[in-house]
CSV table of N, CA and C and ligand atoms in Angstrom, one decimal:
chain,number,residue,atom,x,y,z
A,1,UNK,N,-64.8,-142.7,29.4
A,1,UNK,CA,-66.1,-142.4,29.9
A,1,UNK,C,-66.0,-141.4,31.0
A,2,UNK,N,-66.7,-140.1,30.5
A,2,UNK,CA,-66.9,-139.0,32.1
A,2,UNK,C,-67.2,-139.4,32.9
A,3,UNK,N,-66.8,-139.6,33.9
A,3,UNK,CA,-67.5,-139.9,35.5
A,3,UNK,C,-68.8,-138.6,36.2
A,4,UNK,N,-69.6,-139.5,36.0
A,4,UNK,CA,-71.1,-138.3,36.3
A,4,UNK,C,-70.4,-137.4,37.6
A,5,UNK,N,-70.8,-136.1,38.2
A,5,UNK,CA,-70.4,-135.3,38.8
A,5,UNK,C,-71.0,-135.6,39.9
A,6,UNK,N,-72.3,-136.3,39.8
A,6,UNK,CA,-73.2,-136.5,40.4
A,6,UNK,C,-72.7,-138.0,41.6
A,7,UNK,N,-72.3,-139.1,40.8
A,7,UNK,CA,-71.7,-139.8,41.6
A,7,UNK,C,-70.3,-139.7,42.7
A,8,UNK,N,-71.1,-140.2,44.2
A,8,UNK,CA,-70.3,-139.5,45.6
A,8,UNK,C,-70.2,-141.1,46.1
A,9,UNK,N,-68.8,-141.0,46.6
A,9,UNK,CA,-68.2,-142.0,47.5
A,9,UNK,C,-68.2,-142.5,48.9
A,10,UNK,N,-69.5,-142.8,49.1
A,10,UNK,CA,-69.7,-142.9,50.6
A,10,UNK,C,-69.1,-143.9,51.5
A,11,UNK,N,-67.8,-144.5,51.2
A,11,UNK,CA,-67.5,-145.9,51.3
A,11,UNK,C,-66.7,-145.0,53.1
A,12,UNK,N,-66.9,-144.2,53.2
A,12,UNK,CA,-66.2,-143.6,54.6
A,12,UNK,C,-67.2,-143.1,55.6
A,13,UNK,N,-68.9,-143.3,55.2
A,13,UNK,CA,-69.8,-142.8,56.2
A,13,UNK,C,-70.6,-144.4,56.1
A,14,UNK,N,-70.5,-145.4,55.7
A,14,UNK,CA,-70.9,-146.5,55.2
A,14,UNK,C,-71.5,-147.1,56.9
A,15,UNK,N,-72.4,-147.3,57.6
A,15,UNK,CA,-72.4,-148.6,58.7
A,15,UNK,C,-71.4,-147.7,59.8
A,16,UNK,N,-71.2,-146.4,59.4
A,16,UNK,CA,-69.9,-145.9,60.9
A,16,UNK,C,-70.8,-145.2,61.8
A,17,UNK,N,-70.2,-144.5,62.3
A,17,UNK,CA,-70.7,-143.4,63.3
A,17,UNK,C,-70.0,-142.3,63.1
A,18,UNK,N,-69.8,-141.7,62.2
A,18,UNK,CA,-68.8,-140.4,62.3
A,18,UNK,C,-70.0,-139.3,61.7
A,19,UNK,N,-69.2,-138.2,61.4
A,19,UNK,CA,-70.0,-136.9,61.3
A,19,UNK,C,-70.4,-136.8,60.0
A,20,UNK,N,-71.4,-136.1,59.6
A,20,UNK,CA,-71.7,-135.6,58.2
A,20,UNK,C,-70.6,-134.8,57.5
A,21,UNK,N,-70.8,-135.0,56.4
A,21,UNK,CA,-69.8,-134.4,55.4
A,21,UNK,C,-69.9,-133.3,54.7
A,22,UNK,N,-69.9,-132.4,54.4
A,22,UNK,CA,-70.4,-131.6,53.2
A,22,UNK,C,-69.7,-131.7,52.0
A,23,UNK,N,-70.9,-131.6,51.2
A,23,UNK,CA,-70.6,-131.7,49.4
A,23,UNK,C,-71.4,-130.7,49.1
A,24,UNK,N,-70.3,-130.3,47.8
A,24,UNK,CA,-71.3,-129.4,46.6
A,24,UNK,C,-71.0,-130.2,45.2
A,25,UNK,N,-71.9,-130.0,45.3
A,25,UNK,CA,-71.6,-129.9,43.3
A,25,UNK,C,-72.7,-128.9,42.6
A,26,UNK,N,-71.4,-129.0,41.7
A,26,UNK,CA,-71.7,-127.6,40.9
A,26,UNK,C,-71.6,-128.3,39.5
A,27,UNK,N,-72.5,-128.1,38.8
A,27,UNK,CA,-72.5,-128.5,37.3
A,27,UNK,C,-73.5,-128.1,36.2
A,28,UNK,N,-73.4,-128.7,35.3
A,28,UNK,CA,-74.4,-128.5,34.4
A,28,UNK,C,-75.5,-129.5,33.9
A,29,UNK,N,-76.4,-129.2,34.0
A,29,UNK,CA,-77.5,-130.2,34.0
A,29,UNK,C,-78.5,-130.2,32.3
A,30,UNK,N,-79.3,-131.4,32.4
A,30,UNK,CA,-80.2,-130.9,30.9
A,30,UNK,C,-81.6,-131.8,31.7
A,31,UNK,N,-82.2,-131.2,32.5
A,31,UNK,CA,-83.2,-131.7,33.3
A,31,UNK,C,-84.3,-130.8,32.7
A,32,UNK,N,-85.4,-131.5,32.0
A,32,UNK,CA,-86.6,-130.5,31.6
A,32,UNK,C,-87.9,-130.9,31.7
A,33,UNK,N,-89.1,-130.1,32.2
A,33,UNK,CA,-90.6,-130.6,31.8
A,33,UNK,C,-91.1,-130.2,30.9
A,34,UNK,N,-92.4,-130.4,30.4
A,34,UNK,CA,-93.2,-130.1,29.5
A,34,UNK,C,-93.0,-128.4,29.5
A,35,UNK,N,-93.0,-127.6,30.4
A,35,UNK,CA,-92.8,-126.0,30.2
A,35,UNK,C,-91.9,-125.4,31.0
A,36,UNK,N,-90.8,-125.9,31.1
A,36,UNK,CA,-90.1,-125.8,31.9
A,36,UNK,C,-88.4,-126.6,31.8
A,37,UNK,N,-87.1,-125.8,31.9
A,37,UNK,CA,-86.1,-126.4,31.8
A,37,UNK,C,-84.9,-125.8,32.6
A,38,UNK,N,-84.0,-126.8,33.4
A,38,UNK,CA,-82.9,-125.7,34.1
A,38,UNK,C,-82.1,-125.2,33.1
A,39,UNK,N,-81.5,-124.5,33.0
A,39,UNK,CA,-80.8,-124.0,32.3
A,39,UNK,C,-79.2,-124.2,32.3
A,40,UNK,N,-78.3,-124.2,31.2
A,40,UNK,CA,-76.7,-124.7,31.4
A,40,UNK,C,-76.2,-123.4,31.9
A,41,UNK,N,-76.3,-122.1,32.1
A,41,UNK,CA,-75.7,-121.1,32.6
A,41,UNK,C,-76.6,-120.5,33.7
A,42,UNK,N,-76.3,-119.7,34.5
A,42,UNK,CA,-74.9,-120.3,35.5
A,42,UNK,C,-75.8,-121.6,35.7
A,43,UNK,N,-74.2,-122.7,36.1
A,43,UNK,CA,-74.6,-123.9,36.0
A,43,UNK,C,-75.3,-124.4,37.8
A,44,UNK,N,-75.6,-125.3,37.8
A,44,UNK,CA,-76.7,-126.2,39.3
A,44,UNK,C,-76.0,-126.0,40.0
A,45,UNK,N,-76.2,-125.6,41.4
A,45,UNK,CA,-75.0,-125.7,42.7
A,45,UNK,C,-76.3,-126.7,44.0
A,46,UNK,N,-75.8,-127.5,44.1
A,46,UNK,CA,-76.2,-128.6,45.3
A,46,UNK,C,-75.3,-128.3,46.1
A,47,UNK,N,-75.8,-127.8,47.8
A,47,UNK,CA,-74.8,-127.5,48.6
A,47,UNK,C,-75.3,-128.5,49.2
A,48,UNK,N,-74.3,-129.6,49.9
A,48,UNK,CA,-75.2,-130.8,50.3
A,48,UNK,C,-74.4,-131.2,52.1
A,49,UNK,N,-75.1,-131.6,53.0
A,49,UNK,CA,-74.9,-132.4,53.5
A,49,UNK,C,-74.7,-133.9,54.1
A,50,UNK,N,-73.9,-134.7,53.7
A,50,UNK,CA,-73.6,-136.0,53.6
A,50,UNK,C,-73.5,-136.8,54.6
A,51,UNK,N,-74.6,-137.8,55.3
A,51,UNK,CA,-74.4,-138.8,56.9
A,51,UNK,C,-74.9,-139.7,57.2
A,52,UNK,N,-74.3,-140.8,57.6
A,52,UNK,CA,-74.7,-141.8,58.0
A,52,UNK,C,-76.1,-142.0,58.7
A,53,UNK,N,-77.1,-142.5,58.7
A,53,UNK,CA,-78.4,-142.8,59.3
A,53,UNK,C,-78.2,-144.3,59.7
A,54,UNK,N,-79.1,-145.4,60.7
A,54,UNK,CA,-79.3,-146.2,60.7
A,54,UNK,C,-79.8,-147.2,59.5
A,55,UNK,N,-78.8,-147.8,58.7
A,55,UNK,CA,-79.6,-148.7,57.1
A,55,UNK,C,-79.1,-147.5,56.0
A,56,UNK,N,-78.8,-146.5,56.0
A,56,UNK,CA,-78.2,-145.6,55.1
A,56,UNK,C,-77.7,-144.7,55.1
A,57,UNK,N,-77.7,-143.9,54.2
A,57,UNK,CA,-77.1,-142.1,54.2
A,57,UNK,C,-78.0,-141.0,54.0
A,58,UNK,N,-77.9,-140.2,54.4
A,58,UNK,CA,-79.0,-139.1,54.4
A,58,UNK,C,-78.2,-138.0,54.0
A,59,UNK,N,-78.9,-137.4,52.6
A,59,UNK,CA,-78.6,-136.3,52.0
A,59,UNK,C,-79.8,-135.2,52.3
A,60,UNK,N,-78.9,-133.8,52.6
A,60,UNK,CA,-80.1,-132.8,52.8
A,60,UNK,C,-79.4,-131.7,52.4
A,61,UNK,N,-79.8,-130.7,52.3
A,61,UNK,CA,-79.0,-129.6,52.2
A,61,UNK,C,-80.1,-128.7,50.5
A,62,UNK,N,-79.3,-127.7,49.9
A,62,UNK,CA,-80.1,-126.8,49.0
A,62,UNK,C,-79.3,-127.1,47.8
A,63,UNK,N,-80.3,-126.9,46.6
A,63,UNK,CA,-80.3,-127.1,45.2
A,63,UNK,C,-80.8,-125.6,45.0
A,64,UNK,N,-79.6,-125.0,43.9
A,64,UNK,CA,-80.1,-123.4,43.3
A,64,UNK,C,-79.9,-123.6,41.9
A,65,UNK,N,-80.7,-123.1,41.0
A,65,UNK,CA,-80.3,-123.1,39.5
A,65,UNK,C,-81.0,-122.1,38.8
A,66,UNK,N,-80.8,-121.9,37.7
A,66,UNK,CA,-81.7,-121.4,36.9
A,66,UNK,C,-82.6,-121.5,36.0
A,67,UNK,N,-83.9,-121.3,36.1
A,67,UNK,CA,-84.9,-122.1,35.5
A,67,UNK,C,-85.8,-121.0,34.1
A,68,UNK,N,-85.6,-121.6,32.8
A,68,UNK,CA,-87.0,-121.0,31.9
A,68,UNK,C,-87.6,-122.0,32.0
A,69,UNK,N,-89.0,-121.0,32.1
A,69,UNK,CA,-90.3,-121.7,32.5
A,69,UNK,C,-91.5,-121.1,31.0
A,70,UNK,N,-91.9,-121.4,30.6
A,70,UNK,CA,-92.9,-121.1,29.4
A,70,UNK,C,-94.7,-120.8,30.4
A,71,UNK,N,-94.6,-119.3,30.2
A,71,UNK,CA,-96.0,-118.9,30.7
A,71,UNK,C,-97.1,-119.6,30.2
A,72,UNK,N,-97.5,-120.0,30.7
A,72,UNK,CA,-99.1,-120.4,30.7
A,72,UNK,C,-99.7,-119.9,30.3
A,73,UNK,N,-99.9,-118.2,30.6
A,73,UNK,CA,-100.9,-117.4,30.0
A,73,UNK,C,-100.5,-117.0,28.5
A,74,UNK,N,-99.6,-116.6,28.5
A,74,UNK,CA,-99.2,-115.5,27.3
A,74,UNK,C,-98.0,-116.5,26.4
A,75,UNK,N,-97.8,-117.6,26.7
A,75,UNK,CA,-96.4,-118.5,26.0
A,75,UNK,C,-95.4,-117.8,26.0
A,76,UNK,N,-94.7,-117.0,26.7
A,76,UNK,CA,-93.7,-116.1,26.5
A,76,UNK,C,-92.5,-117.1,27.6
A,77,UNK,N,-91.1,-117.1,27.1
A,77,UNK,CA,-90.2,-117.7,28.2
A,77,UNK,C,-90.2,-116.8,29.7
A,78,UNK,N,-89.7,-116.9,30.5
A,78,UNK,CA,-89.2,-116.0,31.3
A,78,UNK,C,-88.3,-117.0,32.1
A,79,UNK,N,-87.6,-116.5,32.7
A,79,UNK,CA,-86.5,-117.1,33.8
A,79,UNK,C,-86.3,-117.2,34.9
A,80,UNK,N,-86.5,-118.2,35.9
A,80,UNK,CA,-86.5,-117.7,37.6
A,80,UNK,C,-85.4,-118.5,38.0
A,81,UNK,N,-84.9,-117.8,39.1
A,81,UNK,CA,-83.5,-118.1,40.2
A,81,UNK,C,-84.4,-118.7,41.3
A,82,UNK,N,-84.3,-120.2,41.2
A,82,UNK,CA,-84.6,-121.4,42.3
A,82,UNK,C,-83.6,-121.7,42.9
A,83,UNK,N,-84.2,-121.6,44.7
A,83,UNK,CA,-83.5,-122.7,45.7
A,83,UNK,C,-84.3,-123.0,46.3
A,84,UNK,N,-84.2,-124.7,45.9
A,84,UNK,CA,-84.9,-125.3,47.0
A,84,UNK,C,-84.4,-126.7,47.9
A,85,UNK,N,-85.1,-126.4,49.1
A,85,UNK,CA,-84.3,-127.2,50.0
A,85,UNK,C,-84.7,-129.0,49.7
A,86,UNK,N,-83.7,-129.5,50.2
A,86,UNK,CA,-83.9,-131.3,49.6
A,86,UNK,C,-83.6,-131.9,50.5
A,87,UNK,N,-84.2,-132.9,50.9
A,87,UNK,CA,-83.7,-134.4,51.1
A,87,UNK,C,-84.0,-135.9,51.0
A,88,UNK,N,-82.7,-136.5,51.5
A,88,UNK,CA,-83.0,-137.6,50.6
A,88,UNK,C,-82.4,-138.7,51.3
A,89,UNK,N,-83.0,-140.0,51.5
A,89,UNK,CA,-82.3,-141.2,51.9
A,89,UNK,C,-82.0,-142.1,51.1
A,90,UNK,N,-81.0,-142.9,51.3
A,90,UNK,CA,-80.4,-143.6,50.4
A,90,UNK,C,-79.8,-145.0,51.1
A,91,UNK,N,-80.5,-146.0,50.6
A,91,UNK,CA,-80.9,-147.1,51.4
A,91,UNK,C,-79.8,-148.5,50.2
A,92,UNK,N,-78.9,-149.3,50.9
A,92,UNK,CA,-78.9,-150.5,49.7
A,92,UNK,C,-79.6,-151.1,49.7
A,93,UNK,N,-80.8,-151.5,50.2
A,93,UNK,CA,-81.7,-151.6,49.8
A,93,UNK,C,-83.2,-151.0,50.1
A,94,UNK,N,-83.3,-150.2,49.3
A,94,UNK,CA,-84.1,-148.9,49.1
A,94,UNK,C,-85.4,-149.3,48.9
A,95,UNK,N,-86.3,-148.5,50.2
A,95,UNK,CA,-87.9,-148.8,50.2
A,95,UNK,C,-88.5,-147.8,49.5
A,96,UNK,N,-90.1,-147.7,49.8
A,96,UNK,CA,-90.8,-146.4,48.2
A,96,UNK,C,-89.6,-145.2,48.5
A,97,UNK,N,-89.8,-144.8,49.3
A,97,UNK,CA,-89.2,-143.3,49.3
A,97,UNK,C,-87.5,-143.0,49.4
A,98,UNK,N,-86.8,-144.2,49.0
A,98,UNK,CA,-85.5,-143.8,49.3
A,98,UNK,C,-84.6,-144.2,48.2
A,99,UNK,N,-83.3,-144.1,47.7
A,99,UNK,CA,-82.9,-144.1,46.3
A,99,UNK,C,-81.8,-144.8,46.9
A,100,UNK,N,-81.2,-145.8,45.9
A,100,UNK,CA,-80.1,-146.9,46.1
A,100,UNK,C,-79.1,-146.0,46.3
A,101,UNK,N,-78.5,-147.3,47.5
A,101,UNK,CA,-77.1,-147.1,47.8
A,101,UNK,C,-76.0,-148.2,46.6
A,102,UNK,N,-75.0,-147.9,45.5
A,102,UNK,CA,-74.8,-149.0,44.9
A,102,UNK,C,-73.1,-149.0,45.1
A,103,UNK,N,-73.2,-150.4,45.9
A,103,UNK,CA,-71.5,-150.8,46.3
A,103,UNK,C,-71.6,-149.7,47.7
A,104,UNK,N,-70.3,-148.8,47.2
A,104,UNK,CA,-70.0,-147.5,48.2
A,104,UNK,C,-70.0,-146.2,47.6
A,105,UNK,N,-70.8,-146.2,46.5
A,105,UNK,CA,-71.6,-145.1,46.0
A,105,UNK,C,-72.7,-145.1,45.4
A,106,UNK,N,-73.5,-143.6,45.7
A,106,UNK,CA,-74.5,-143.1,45.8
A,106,UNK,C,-74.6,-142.4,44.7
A,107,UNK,N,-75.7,-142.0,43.5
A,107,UNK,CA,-75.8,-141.4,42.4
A,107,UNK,C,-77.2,-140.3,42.9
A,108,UNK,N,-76.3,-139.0,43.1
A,108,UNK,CA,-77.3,-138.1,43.6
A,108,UNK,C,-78.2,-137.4,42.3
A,109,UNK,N,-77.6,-137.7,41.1
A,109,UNK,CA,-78.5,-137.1,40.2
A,109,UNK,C,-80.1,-137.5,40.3
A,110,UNK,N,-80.3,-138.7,39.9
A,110,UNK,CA,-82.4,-138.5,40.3
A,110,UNK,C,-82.5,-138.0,41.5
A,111,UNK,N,-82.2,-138.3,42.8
A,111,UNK,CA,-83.2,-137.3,44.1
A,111,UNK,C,-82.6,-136.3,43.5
A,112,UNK,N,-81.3,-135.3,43.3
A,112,UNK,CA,-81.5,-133.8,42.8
A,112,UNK,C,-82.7,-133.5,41.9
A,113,UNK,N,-82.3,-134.6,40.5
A,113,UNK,CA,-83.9,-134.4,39.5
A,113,UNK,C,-85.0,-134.3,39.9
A,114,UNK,N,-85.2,-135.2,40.7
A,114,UNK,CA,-86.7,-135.5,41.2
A,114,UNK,C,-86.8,-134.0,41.9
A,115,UNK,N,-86.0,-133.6,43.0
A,115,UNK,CA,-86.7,-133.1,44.0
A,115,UNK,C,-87.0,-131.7,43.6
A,116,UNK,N,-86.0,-130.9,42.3
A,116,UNK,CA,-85.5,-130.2,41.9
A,116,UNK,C,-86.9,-129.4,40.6
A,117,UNK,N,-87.1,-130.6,40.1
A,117,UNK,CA,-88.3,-130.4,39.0
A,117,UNK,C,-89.5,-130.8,40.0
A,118,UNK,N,-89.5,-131.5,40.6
A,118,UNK,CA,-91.2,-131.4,42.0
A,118,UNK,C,-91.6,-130.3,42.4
A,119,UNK,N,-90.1,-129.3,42.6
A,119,UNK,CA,-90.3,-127.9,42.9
A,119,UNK,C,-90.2,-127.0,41.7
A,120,UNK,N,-90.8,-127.2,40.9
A,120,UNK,CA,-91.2,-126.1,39.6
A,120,UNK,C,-93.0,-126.3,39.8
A,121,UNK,N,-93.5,-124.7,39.5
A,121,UNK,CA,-94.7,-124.8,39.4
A,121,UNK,C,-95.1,-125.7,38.5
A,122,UNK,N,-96.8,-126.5,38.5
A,122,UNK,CA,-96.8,-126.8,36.9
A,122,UNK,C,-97.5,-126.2,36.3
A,123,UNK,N,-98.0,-125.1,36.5
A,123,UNK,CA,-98.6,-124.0,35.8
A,123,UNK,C,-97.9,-122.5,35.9
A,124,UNK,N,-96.8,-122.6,35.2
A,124,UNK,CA,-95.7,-121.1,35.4
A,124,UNK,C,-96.4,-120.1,34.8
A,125,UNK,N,-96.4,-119.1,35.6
A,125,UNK,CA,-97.0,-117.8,35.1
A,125,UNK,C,-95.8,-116.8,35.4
A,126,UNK,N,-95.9,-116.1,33.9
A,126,UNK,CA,-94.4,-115.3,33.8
A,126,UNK,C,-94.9,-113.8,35.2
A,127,UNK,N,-96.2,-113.7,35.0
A,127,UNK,CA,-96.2,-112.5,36.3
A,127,UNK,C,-97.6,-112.7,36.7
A,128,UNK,N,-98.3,-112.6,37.8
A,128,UNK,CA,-99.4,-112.5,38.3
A,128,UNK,C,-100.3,-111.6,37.3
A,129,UNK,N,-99.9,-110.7,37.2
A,129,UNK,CA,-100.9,-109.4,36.0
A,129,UNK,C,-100.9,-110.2,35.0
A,130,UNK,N,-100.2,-111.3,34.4
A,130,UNK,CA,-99.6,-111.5,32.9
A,130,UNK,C,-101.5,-111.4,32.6
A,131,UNK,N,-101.4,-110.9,31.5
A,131,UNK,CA,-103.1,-110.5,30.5
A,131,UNK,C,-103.2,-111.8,30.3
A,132,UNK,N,-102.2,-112.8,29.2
A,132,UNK,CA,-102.2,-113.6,28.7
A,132,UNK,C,-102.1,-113.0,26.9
A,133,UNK,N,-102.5,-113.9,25.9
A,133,UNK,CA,-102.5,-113.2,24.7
A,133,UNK,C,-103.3,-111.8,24.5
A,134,UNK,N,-102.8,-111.1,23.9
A,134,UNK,CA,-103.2,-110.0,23.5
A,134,UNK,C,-104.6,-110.7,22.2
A,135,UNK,N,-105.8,-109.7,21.8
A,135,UNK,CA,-106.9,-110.8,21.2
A,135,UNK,C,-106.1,-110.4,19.5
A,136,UNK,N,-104.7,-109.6,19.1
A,136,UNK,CA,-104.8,-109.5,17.9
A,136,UNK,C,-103.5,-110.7,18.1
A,137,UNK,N,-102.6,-110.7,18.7
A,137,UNK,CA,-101.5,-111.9,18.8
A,137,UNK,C,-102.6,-113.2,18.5
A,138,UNK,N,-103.7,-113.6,19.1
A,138,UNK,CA,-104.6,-114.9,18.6
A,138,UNK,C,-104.9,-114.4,17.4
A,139,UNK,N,-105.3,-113.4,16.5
A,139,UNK,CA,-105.6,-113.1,15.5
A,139,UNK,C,-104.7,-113.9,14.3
A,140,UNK,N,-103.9,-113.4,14.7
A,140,UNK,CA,-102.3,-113.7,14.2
A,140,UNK,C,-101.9,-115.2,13.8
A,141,UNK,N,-102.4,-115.5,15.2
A,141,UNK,CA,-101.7,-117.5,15.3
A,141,UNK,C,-102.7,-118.1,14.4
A,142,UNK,N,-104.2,-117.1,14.3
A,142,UNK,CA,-105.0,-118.3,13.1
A,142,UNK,C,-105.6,-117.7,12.0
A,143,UNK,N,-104.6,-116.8,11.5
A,143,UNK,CA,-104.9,-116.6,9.8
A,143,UNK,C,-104.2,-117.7,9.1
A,144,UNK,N,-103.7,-118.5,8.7
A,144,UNK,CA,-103.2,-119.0,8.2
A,144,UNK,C,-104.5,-120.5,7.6
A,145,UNK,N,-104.5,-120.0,6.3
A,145,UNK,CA,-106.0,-120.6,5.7
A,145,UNK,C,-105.3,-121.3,4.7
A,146,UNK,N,-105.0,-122.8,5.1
A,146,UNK,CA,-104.7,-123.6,4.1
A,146,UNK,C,-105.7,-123.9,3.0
A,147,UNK,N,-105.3,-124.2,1.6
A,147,UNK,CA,-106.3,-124.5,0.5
A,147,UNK,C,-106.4,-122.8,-0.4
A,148,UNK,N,-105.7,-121.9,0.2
A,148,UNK,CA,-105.8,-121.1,-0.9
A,148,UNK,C,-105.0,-121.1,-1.9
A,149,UNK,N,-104.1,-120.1,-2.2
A,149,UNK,CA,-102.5,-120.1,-3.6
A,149,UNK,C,-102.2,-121.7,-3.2
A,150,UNK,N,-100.9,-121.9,-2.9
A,150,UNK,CA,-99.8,-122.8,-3.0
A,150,UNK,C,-99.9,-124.5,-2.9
A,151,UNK,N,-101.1,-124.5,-1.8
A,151,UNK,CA,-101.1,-125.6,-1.8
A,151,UNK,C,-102.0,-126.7,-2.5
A,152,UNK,N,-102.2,-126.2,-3.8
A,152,UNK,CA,-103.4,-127.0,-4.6
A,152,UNK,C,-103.2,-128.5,-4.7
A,153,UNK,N,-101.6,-128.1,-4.9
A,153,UNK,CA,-100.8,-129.5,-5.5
A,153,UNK,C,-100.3,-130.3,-4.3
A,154,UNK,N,-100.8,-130.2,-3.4
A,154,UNK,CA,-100.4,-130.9,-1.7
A,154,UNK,C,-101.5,-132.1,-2.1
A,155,UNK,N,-101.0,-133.0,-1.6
A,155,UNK,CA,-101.7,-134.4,-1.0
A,155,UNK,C,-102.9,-134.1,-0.3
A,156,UNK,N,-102.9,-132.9,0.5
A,156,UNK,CA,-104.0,-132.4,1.4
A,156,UNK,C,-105.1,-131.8,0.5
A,157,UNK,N,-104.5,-131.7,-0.6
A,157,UNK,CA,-105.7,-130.8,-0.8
A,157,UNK,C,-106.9,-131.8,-1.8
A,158,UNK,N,-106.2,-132.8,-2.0
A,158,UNK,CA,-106.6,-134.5,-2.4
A,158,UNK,C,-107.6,-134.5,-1.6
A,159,UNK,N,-106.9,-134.9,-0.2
A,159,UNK,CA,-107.7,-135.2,0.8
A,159,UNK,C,-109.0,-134.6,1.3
A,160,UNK,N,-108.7,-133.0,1.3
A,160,UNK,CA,-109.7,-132.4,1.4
A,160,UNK,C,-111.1,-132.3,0.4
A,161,UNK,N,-110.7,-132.5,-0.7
A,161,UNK,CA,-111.7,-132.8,-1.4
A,161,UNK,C,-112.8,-134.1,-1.1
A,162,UNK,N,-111.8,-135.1,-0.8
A,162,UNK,CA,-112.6,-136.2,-0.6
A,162,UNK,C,-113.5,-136.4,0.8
A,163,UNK,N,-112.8,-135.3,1.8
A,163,UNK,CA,-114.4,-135.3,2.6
A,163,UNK,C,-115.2,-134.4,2.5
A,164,UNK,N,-116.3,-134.8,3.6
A,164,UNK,CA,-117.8,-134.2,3.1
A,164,UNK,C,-117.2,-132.8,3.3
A,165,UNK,N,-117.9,-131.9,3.0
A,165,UNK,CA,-118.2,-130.5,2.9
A,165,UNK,C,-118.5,-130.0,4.8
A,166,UNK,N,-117.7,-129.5,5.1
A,166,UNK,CA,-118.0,-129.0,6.7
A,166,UNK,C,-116.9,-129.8,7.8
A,167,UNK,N,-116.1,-130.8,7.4
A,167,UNK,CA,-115.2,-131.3,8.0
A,167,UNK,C,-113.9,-130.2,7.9
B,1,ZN,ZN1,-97.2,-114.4,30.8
């Protein structure tokens, strides 16, 4: 079994008083929304800072990746270079806003996910000008007139007959 890249060993900032740590990771992710996904090339870099707090650990520091995003206006992909800044507490036993501490490690992948996809628009627009569709591109998306040639012998066209006239 791969050991997630994501999972960090905090069994040395645990209950102490010593200094913050820095971590990166750098990897490849498959984190996506409904219009929107990071991308595996170039892969995630979390440049992180790692420290004991009173009751936990506190991660802060920047998340950069590369993101296709699906325009809103026009459906076209386009690509944007994200960093955004993060943080995160990590409690063993963890209130609304802070993510488990388990044993003497911490699984930074959800707060990266979470905080990483919170910072994606949810309405990506590939450019401020974007027109959106052109009116012959819609032209296009709805010629397609089932019930003429091929499909006589479809199940659908069963169907179609059997409702009323205007459905
Ligand atoms: Zn667009």
């Amino acid at each position: 079994m791969t050991r997630s890249p994501f999972l960090l060993d905090i069994s040395d900032l645990l209950g102490r008083d010593v200094p913050s740590r820095p971590v990166v990771v750098e990897t490849v992710v498959d984190w996506k929304l409904e219009m929107s996904r990071v991308l595996a090339e170039p892969p995630l870099v979390a440049d992180l800072t790692v420290g004991p707090v009173p009751g936990g650990i506190l991660v802060r520091g920047e998340v950069c990746c590369s993101a296709e995003h699906v325009c809103r206006r026009c459906l076209e992909t386009f690509v944007d270079d994200v960093c955004e800044p993060v943080t995160g507490l990590f409690e063993a036993d963890p209130g609304e806003d802070a993510y488990p501490i388990e044993g003497t490690v911490i699984d930074l992948e959800p707060f990266l996910r979470d905080e990483t996809l919170l910072g994606f628009t949810i309405l990506p627009i590939c450019d401020e000008s974007c027109e959106g569709l052109v009116s012959t591109a819609e032209t296009d998306l709805n010629t397609d007139s089932p019930g003429e040639s091929d499909v006589t012998g479809s199940p659908f066209a069963v169907l179609r007959d059997l409702l009323p006239p205007g459905d």
